[in-house]
Amino acid sequence: MEIVYIAIGCGLLALLYGLVTARQVLAASPGNATMQAIAGAIQEGAKAYLVRQYSTIALVGIVVAVLVGLFLGLTSAVGFLIGAILSGAAGFIGMTISVRANVRTAEAARGSLQSGLTVAFRAGAITGMLVAGLALLAISGFFWYLTGPAGHAPDDRLVIDSLVALAFGASLISIFARLGGGIFTKAADVGADLVGKVEAGIPEDDPRNPAVIADNVGDNVGDCAGMAADLFETYVVTVGATMVLTALLVTGVDNAFLLKLMGLPLIVGGLCIITSIIGTFMVRLGRSQSIMGALYKGFWTTAILSIPAIYLVTNWVLGDMNVVFGADLDGVGGYSGMALFWSMMVGLGVTALIVWITEYYTGTNYRPVRSIAKASETGHGTNVIQGLAVSLEATALPTLVIVVGIILAYQCAGLIGIAFAATAMLALAGMVVALDAYGPVTDNAGGIAEMSHLDETVRLKTDALDAVGNTTKAVTKGYAIGSAGLAALVLFGAYTEDLKFYNSALGLTAPVDFSLSNPYVIVGLLLGALLPYLFGAMGMTAVGRAAGHVVKDVRHQFATDHGILRGESRPNYARTVDLVTRAAIREMIVPSLLPVLAPIIVYFAIAAVAGIDNGFAALGALLLGVIVSGLFVALSMTSGGGAWDNAKKYIEDGHHGGKGSFAHLAAVTGDTVGDPYKDTAGPAVNPMIKITNIVALLLLAALAHGG
Amino acid sequence: MEIVYIAIGCGLLALLYGLVTARQVLAASPGNATMQAIAGAIQEGAKAYLVRQYSTIALVGIVVAVLVGLFLGLTSAVGFLIGAILSGAAGFIGMTISVRANVRTAEAARGSLQSGLTVAFRAGAITGMLVAGLALLAISGFFWYLTGPAGHAPDDRLVIDSLVALAFGASLISIFARLGGGIFTKAADVGADLVGKVEAGIPEDDPRNPAVIADNVGDNVGDCAGMAADLFETYVVTVGATMVLTALLVTGVDNAFLLKLMGLPLIVGGLCIITSIIGTFMVRLGRSQSIMGALYKGFWTTAILSIPAIYLVTNWVLGDMNVVFGADLDGVGGYSGMALFWSMMVGLGVTALIVWITEYYTGTNYRPVRSIAKASETGHGTNVIQGLAVSLEATALPTLVIVVGIILAYQCAGLIGIAFAATAMLALAGMVVALDAYGPVTDNAGGIAEMSHLDETVRLKTDALDAVGNTTKAVTKGYAIGSAGLAALVLFGAYTEDLKFYNSALGLTAPVDFSLSNPYVIVGLLLGALLPYLFGAMGMTAVGRAAGHVVKDVRHQFATDHGILRGESRPNYARTVDLVTRAAIREMIVPSLLPVLAPIIVYFAIAAVAGIDNGFAALGALLLGVIVSGLFVALSMTSGGGAWDNAKKYIEDGHHGGKGSFAHLAAVTGDTVGDPYKDTAGPAVNPMIKITNIVALLLLAALAHGG
């Protein structure tokens, strides 16, 4: 049990780090009165949005919690609520810090680039540590309660079901937050650009544009709150699934040993919070003044320190790294500490390679982004064609890395090896989220600098910080979807193990035939592969529709008050924020329910036509179909979107004619296209994949208990 | 044997129809001297391109033929060559008719819309019947030789291997032709637009643009020759795979009965050539003057007549529709004539629904195209976003139709039911290709009318014909990829049956584990799913690169001879054609080899790491991964591209501001983006899927013979 206590301690340490750093950030000067007024409007808008979003989600959540309680019992319902509430909390706290750090970053950037970086990165680090800390606390606290005070054996079905329900709570909230926030941010962004830049001919972040506050609010609710909920979910699901799979697969050991083994992912997560905190202190501009370099110093410190940390803690937990334990269920001849250690190293390797590949595809120093910039010279069409080509191509190397990762981890320790590889990936979440969450802060800081007419040099510094943010945001999304690929395989493994366990309870007389030559498996694969496409279509359409409302509202404001464009009267910012809020919340509901309902519908439809065994086969194949297709859809959308964005930045830096040139106009089009790709549809595929898998697991449990 | 003779007779009838109709088309007036000069330039360019393309392919083909001969014997090599040569011939003849019918259509359109439609559709029908006829002749003639004069039993491995080699020949040529033609046509189109419309401000099809002839050549080598080779391949592979699977799966019957059963797909194809020919006579404008209506009259006549034809011929071949034959290998309790008949009806149903759905997504009368047109009002970015959303969404209904088709056909007659469903789909190929091949003729006719300064009313008529062509082209691609989805399942079935057959020859000690819980199956699925993405990326990049060469050449011509833009000197059309030719041929090689080499590399790599059983498991999963992901990539690209194109046409018809408006500019961008989507990358996925599958089958045979 001391393993779990240490994990809980590390989770609390992360919260403490967040608290202390938050005080530091808030102690910085919030700038002059104009800046504070603008920041106030953003704070107000962001808060109003999140309150309304979480109220809507709460309604869905309560209904689902009741259903979970009815089908799986009270403990699972409590697990679901813990996951749901802490997921919401992670998003809310991250956003609260972000909307206060933005104006302080702008103010600090009036001093030096380093000061701006410090404030912005600290804000990001707070969100990062809170996400990892809360996720670790949720799962280790709940596990401690179940196996301690509640007195259940670690492989008791109640423990397994409850952990899955906890993950379900996190995922369900996360998909709403990711999608709602994603629609908000891009509807505001695209709408503001269309009506401001294109129609009225006023620059980005111009205070005369009524949508400008909504745009800045969007950075916070989408890139910060939405992303925090997403990574919280990824963390809980991955670590939870690893524990569940350990309980299902490792047999022939006593409960005390199993408890240790199930605690290993928790304590690895805990130690990596410490290495992440150490990493945050390394983020400093060197002599080269490279911002990306400064951030990488933090990341690599964390990654490298984590190697010995993981070795030592695995050794400490298991006693002897070479003793083989567990029956040979998986065809790997049992497991050993060394095998698990190497699996986790595979996870770290996959993380490092995906970071590197994503930077290659989205950074301004490499061929892909430059090819898009070059193609912009011949117009909008060729910019988009090249961007789409890059987005398709960007799936290749990450897929190969994931494939090699799967093979290596499997060779080390079978399916559990894949699970521990995914856990090691997620253990770095604190640091990765820190890199990401710094992005919206600097984006906002630039907007505030512009709107409060700060000196041009301040905007230059915030722009430099922001450009790096584009890459780190793409990196985080690549990392999240890559880990989702592994985590989903773990969940699929849990599904097949559960099927074996529940075989007779479900009324099955033989093992389910998951062979590819079973046509219902192919049907499931096709239907699963369809989900990310349909989901993506819905997300993209939603952004278009919501952006259309923004355009109409702003046109109306311009038409009814001619003083706005002359800079004489203040636009009604709040009305636009409110409008985008309502549109985003309305649009998020249906697509979010798609992955929840699809597994249930497919199971019952196929079971009705071809019997329950084929129903379970199709459902299992659906889970893999979602992964196989979702991985590519998400990777191509997030990398492509990042590349388009930075191709624009590259041209704005003076290449191919610079700002205002024909190439720049084309690049702006590409950036607009990439926006819903990379910030709405693409990243929401990640929780979508997992929610489909978790719903399938819960469906099995519900059918088994009912049958 | 008389079944095969009848099939051969029907194939010859198709050739006769082609011959007679070609004489009719060529008898029509080729217009005035200017028109003939322009048409002459197009003919010359198209011929020059095809000669060079097929010479290059021939080099690859000879190497591959030698390899096939070495590993699989002389008969297979001959089969490969027959497939390859006839595939090339189908493309070449179709193109030859097309480049002669274009000018005659323009001339006929000076009379009436009906005359223009008659000439253009007849040209299309010639290509259609030649494709179906040559394909049927190739496979039935070769089958007749193997089981007749050569004296092999119908289920002899030599017969099976040779049929697969025949399909391989057709596929290999087809992927080169599809991709090379696709790159040519879109590089010329995009290049001509960029440098003409965008830079020089001269209209489309303006004779001052040196790329204008290349653009018109492209319609013929891409949309006509490339498409003909593609459908030839689809036909041969589908019918061939159905025969192979019948030989592998239907056991416990005598050779005479098996010969009949293997002849059934051939005679069904033959009868449907007759119903297709009847259908072509129904293509006439009614009182409503609806061109789409006229074409549909032909299609529906063919489809409806095929129902009793298929019933009668099945009944005649099998004697009794209700007698059950074949052992219960497939879990369906043997097969019967009725079961096969219903399976084929499923295929016709899938065809009809896919035609209808594709028209919904690409026709100007429905929501999707109109939503893109509407989104164009707010600019380039929103046009592309909405187009991408439509392209993602357009995958949903066809996938559901295919899934329901798989389930129904499987419930009728197991895997063989799916094979016969695919065969019935392809039996309509003559009619479907006729609808499609009419498109490039009218497209060219419009260009010739423009360039030879015919009356504005002529251009209006050819434009009306051409707009319908956009939809029929999209329909054909949807049909081809839908049938490829089914055909690939059949090929995968053949792969698994072959594995069982060769089990000990390959050195396997147990059945290969294709279960989804085998991680090497997941690895194979992921790698297979990657192929269409990588292939698509290569295709899109190739178009961009080749279009860049066009832009540079045209700029150079404008700069060195100022008389060109003033209309005083004639541009050097041939140089641009030659340049695009070389670029397209250079660019087609590497992507075309991807699906040939990938299965071989994946098998040997995984076999080296994890043993040959897992190598075969990963290879099998790769085949399904290609289908699962390729279906979506191809459907989204072809439907999305068609929708973008018609959204532009819809605006040009006077909606949202009409020609020259801001919305129109945005729609032109969308059309440019859709071009390589729908005409290069998307359709080439279809032969790519099948070639991957066929290479795997040949690899098995080669390994078994070598082992």
Tab-separated table of N, CA and C in Angstrom, chain A residues 558-640:
chain	number	residue	atom	x	y	z
A	558	PHE	N	-21.602	46.401	-36.972
A	558	PHE	CA	-21.007	47.445	-37.815
A	558	PHE	C	-22.103	48.298	-38.462
A	559	ALA	N	-23.183	47.631	-38.878
A	559	ALA	CA	-24.230	48.344	-39.614
A	559	ALA	C	-25.047	49.257	-38.704
A	560	THR	N	-25.285	48.811	-37.465
A	560	THR	CA	-26.153	49.606	-36.594
A	560	THR	C	-25.384	50.703	-35.855
A	561	ASP	N	-24.067	50.548	-35.758
A	561	ASP	CA	-23.299	51.598	-35.065
A	561	ASP	C	-22.047	51.913	-35.884
A	562	HIS	N	-22.150	52.965	-36.692
A	562	HIS	CA	-21.040	53.290	-37.581
A	562	HIS	C	-19.815	53.796	-36.817
A	563	GLY	N	-20.030	54.142	-35.539
A	563	GLY	CA	-18.901	54.622	-34.731
A	563	GLY	C	-17.883	53.534	-34.428
A	564	ILE	N	-18.298	52.287	-34.503
A	564	ILE	CA	-17.386	51.195	-34.136
A	564	ILE	C	-16.170	51.189	-35.056
A	565	LEU	N	-16.394	51.210	-36.361
A	565	LEU	CA	-15.273	51.115	-37.300
A	565	LEU	C	-14.422	52.386	-37.269
A	566	ARG	N	-15.035	53.508	-36.883
A	566	ARG	CA	-14.245	54.731	-36.755
A	566	ARG	C	-13.468	54.758	-35.444
A	567	GLY	N	-13.693	53.740	-34.605
A	567	GLY	CA	-12.981	53.692	-33.337
A	567	GLY	C	-13.576	54.606	-32.287
A	568	GLU	N	-14.827	55.062	-32.531
A	568	GLU	CA	-15.428	56.026	-31.591
A	568	GLU	C	-16.301	55.343	-30.555
A	569	SER	N	-16.980	54.267	-30.946
A	569	SER	CA	-17.760	53.568	-29.911
A	569	SER	C	-17.221	52.155	-29.710
A	570	ARG	N	-17.497	51.651	-28.516
A	570	ARG	CA	-16.990	50.355	-28.104
A	570	ARG	C	-17.948	49.278	-28.631
A	571	PRO	N	-17.430	48.252	-29.345
A	571	PRO	CA	-18.329	47.190	-29.794
A	571	PRO	C	-18.883	46.408	-28.609
A	572	ASN	N	-19.962	45.694	-28.845
A	572	ASN	CA	-20.542	44.864	-27.799
A	572	ASN	C	-19.861	43.487	-27.824
A	573	TYR	N	-18.703	43.410	-27.171
A	573	TYR	CA	-17.921	42.156	-27.155
A	573	TYR	C	-18.719	41.015	-26.543
A	574	ALA	N	-19.404	41.340	-25.445
A	574	ALA	CA	-20.071	40.285	-24.671
A	574	ALA	C	-21.137	39.581	-25.504
A	575	ARG	N	-21.816	40.373	-26.362
A	575	ARG	CA	-22.873	39.765	-27.160
A	575	ARG	C	-22.290	38.699	-28.088
A	576	THR	N	-21.130	39.012	-28.702
A	576	THR	CA	-20.512	38.041	-29.600
A	576	THR	C	-20.046	36.801	-28.827
A	577	VAL	N	-19.454	37.058	-27.658
A	577	VAL	CA	-18.997	35.917	-26.843
A	577	VAL	C	-20.185	35.016	-26.510
A	578	ASP	N	-21.274	35.657	-26.117
A	578	ASP	CA	-22.450	34.905	-25.719
A	578	ASP	C	-22.991	34.077	-26.888
A	579	LEU	N	-22.965	34.713	-28.069
A	579	LEU	CA	-23.473	34.046	-29.261
A	579	LEU	C	-22.625	32.822	-29.625
A	580	VAL	N	-21.303	32.992	-29.584
A	580	VAL	CA	-20.436	31.851	-29.896
A	580	VAL	C	-20.624	30.771	-28.839
A	581	THR	N	-20.797	31.195	-27.587
A	581	THR	CA	-21.009	30.235	-26.506
A	581	THR	C	-22.206	29.355	-26.810
A	582	ARG	N	-23.310	30.006	-27.125
A	582	ARG	CA	-24.515	29.217	-27.365
A	582	ARG	C	-24.347	28.309	-28.583
A	583	ALA	N	-23.736	28.859	-29.644
A	583	ALA	CA	-23.550	28.058	-30.857
A	583	ALA	C	-22.662	26.846	-30.578
A	584	ALA	N	-21.543	27.063	-29.880
A	584	ALA	CA	-20.594	25.968	-29.633
A	584	ALA	C	-21.245	24.873	-28.809
A	585	ILE	N	-22.023	25.277	-27.793
A	585	ILE	CA	-22.623	24.268	-26.919
A	585	ILE	C	-23.690	23.477	-27.659
A	586	ARG	N	-24.455	24.202	-28.497
A	586	ARG	CA	-25.467	23.507	-29.281
A	586	ARG	C	-24.809	22.490	-30.228
A	587	GLU	N	-23.696	22.903	-30.831
A	587	GLU	CA	-23.064	22.069	-31.855
A	587	GLU	C	-22.297	20.880	-31.278
A	588	MET	N	-21.915	20.932	-30.004
A	588	MET	CA	-21.039	19.874	-29.486
A	588	MET	C	-21.813	18.609	-29.119
A	589	ILE	N	-23.123	18.743	-28.908
A	589	ILE	CA	-23.867	17.625	-28.319
A	589	ILE	C	-23.900	16.393	-29.244
A	590	VAL	N	-24.419	16.579	-30.458
A	590	VAL	CA	-24.637	15.413	-31.328
A	590	VAL	C	-23.330	14.672	-31.659
A	591	PRO	N	-22.282	15.395	-32.130
A	591	PRO	CA	-21.054	14.628	-32.427
A	591	PRO	C	-20.484	13.925	-31.206
A	592	SER	N	-20.628	14.526	-30.034
A	592	SER	CA	-20.065	13.887	-28.832
A	592	SER	C	-20.796	12.596	-28.491
A	593	LEU	N	-22.074	12.548	-28.833
A	593	LEU	CA	-22.815	11.335	-28.504
A	593	LEU	C	-22.546	10.208	-29.500
A	594	LEU	N	-22.002	10.574	-30.680
A	594	LEU	CA	-21.722	9.554	-31.706
A	594	LEU	C	-20.883	8.388	-31.172
A	595	PRO	N	-19.709	8.654	-30.560
A	595	PRO	CA	-18.914	7.514	-30.080
A	595	PRO	C	-19.524	6.811	-28.872
A	596	VAL	N	-20.442	7.485	-28.174
A	596	VAL	CA	-21.084	6.825	-27.036
A	596	VAL	C	-22.134	5.842	-27.539
A	597	LEU	N	-22.909	6.279	-28.529
A	597	LEU	CA	-24.030	5.455	-28.978
A	597	LEU	C	-23.626	4.412	-30.024
A	598	ALA	N	-22.612	4.736	-30.858
A	598	ALA	CA	-22.271	3.833	-31.962
A	598	ALA	C	-21.975	2.405	-31.501
A	599	PRO	N	-21.145	2.198	-30.466
A	599	PRO	CA	-20.865	0.803	-30.085
A	599	PRO	C	-22.132	0.065	-29.650
A	600	ILE	N	-23.007	0.778	-28.966
A	600	ILE	CA	-24.224	0.134	-28.468
A	600	ILE	C	-25.117	-0.257	-29.646
A	601	ILE	N	-25.290	0.678	-30.570
A	601	ILE	CA	-26.157	0.409	-31.730
A	601	ILE	C	-25.580	-0.734	-32.579
A	602	VAL	N	-24.273	-0.667	-32.845
A	602	VAL	CA	-23.666	-1.693	-33.696
A	602	VAL	C	-23.801	-3.066	-33.045
A	603	TYR	N	-23.549	-3.133	-31.731
A	603	TYR	CA	-23.671	-4.437	-31.084
A	603	TYR	C	-25.080	-4.993	-31.242
A	604	PHE	N	-26.070	-4.181	-30.887
A	604	PHE	CA	-27.432	-4.717	-30.913
A	604	PHE	C	-27.900	-5.017	-32.335
A	605	ALA	N	-27.480	-4.172	-33.311
A	605	ALA	CA	-27.907	-4.408	-34.696
A	605	ALA	C	-27.323	-5.718	-35.226
A	606	ILE	N	-26.005	-5.899	-35.053
A	606	ILE	CA	-25.385	-7.115	-35.580
A	606	ILE	C	-25.860	-8.339	-34.803
A	607	ALA	N	-26.020	-8.183	-33.496
A	607	ALA	CA	-26.492	-9.316	-32.700
A	607	ALA	C	-27.871	-9.753	-33.166
A	608	ALA	N	-28.716	-8.773	-33.517
A	608	ALA	CA	-30.064	-9.111	-33.981
A	608	ALA	C	-30.010	-9.864	-35.309
A	609	VAL	N	-29.095	-9.472	-36.191
A	609	VAL	CA	-29.026	-10.079	-37.523
A	609	VAL	C	-28.276	-11.410	-37.502
A	610	ALA	N	-27.178	-11.456	-36.739
A	610	ALA	CA	-26.267	-12.589	-36.896
A	610	ALA	C	-25.879	-13.246	-35.569
A	611	GLY	N	-26.638	-12.974	-34.503
A	611	GLY	CA	-26.364	-13.639	-33.238
A	611	GLY	C	-25.385	-12.868	-32.377
A	612	ILE	N	-25.433	-13.107	-31.048
A	612	ILE	CA	-24.632	-12.283	-30.144
A	612	ILE	C	-23.133	-12.512	-30.330
A	613	ASP	N	-22.714	-13.720	-30.729
A	613	ASP	CA	-21.269	-13.916	-30.894
A	613	ASP	C	-20.723	-13.008	-31.992
A	614	ASN	N	-21.467	-12.917	-33.106
A	614	ASN	CA	-21.034	-12.000	-34.153
A	614	ASN	C	-21.206	-10.544	-33.740
A	615	GLY	N	-22.201	-10.298	-32.884
A	615	GLY	CA	-22.355	-8.942	-32.344
A	615	GLY	C	-21.101	-8.521	-31.587
A	616	PHE	N	-20.597	-9.411	-30.720
A	616	PHE	CA	-19.378	-9.080	-29.965
A	616	PHE	C	-18.159	-9.005	-30.884
A	617	ALA	N	-18.129	-9.852	-31.925
A	617	ALA	CA	-17.006	-9.795	-32.870
A	617	ALA	C	-17.007	-8.459	-33.603
A	618	ALA	N	-18.203	-8.041	-34.079
A	618	ALA	CA	-18.292	-6.770	-34.808
A	618	ALA	C	-17.940	-5.610	-33.883
A	619	LEU	N	-18.404	-5.690	-32.627
A	619	LEU	CA	-18.112	-4.611	-31.688
A	619	LEU	C	-16.612	-4.506	-31.439
A	620	GLY	N	-15.962	-5.650	-31.243
A	620	GLY	CA	-14.510	-5.625	-31.038
A	620	GLY	C	-13.792	-5.053	-32.242
A	621	ALA	N	-14.224	-5.466	-33.435
A	621	ALA	CA	-13.590	-4.956	-34.650
A	621	ALA	C	-13.842	-3.464	-34.805
A	622	LEU	N	-15.032	-3.033	-34.386
A	622	LEU	CA	-15.341	-1.597	-34.423
A	622	LEU	C	-14.313	-0.807	-33.613
A	623	LEU	N	-13.945	-1.357	-32.451
A	623	LEU	CA	-12.972	-0.663	-31.598
A	623	LEU	C	-11.650	-0.495	-32.332
A	624	LEU	N	-11.209	-1.556	-33.023
A	624	LEU	CA	-9.944	-1.447	-33.752
A	624	LEU	C	-10.088	-0.562	-34.983
A	625	GLY	N	-11.267	-0.634	-35.624
A	625	GLY	CA	-11.499	0.217	-36.793
A	625	GLY	C	-11.391	1.686	-36.425
A	626	VAL	N	-11.940	2.049	-35.261
A	626	VAL	CA	-11.855	3.443	-34.811
A	626	VAL	C	-10.402	3.852	-34.631
A	627	ILE	N	-9.600	2.965	-34.047
A	627	ILE	CA	-8.192	3.295	-33.825
A	627	ILE	C	-7.476	3.439	-35.153
A	628	VAL	N	-7.635	2.417	-36.010
A	628	VAL	CA	-6.864	2.380	-37.249
A	628	VAL	C	-7.160	3.606	-38.096
A	629	SER	N	-8.451	3.955	-38.191
A	629	SER	CA	-8.760	5.112	-39.023
A	629	SER	C	-8.550	6.414	-38.255
A	630	GLY	N	-8.908	6.416	-36.971
A	630	GLY	CA	-8.789	7.644	-36.182
A	630	GLY	C	-7.354	8.127	-36.057
A	631	LEU	N	-6.433	7.199	-35.933
A	631	LEU	CA	-5.022	7.566	-35.834
A	631	LEU	C	-4.610	8.412	-37.036
A	632	PHE	N	-5.010	7.980	-38.221
A	632	PHE	CA	-4.601	8.689	-39.438
A	632	PHE	C	-5.337	10.012	-39.587
A	633	VAL	N	-6.639	9.984	-39.302
A	633	VAL	CA	-7.409	11.226	-39.418
A	633	VAL	C	-6.825	12.266	-38.457
A	634	ALA	N	-6.584	11.850	-37.216
A	634	ALA	CA	-6.110	12.811	-36.228
A	634	ALA	C	-4.696	13.292	-36.545
A	635	LEU	N	-3.796	12.357	-36.889
A	635	LEU	CA	-2.423	12.761	-37.190
A	635	LEU	C	-2.385	13.708	-38.388
A	636	SER	N	-3.149	13.372	-39.432
A	636	SER	CA	-3.081	14.207	-40.624
A	636	SER	C	-3.679	15.583	-40.332
A	637	MET	N	-4.763	15.622	-39.575
A	637	MET	CA	-5.395	16.921	-39.311
A	637	MET	C	-4.523	17.800	-38.419
A	638	THR	N	-3.970	17.222	-37.354
A	638	THR	CA	-3.221	18.077	-36.434
A	638	THR	C	-1.888	18.515	-37.043
A	639	SER	N	-1.181	17.610	-37.718
A	639	SER	CA	0.089	18.018	-38.323
A	639	SER	C	-0.136	18.974	-39.484
A	640	GLY	N	-1.116	18.638	-40.336
A	640	GLY	CA	-1.399	19.499	-41.477
A	640	GLY	C	-1.774	20.897	-41.028
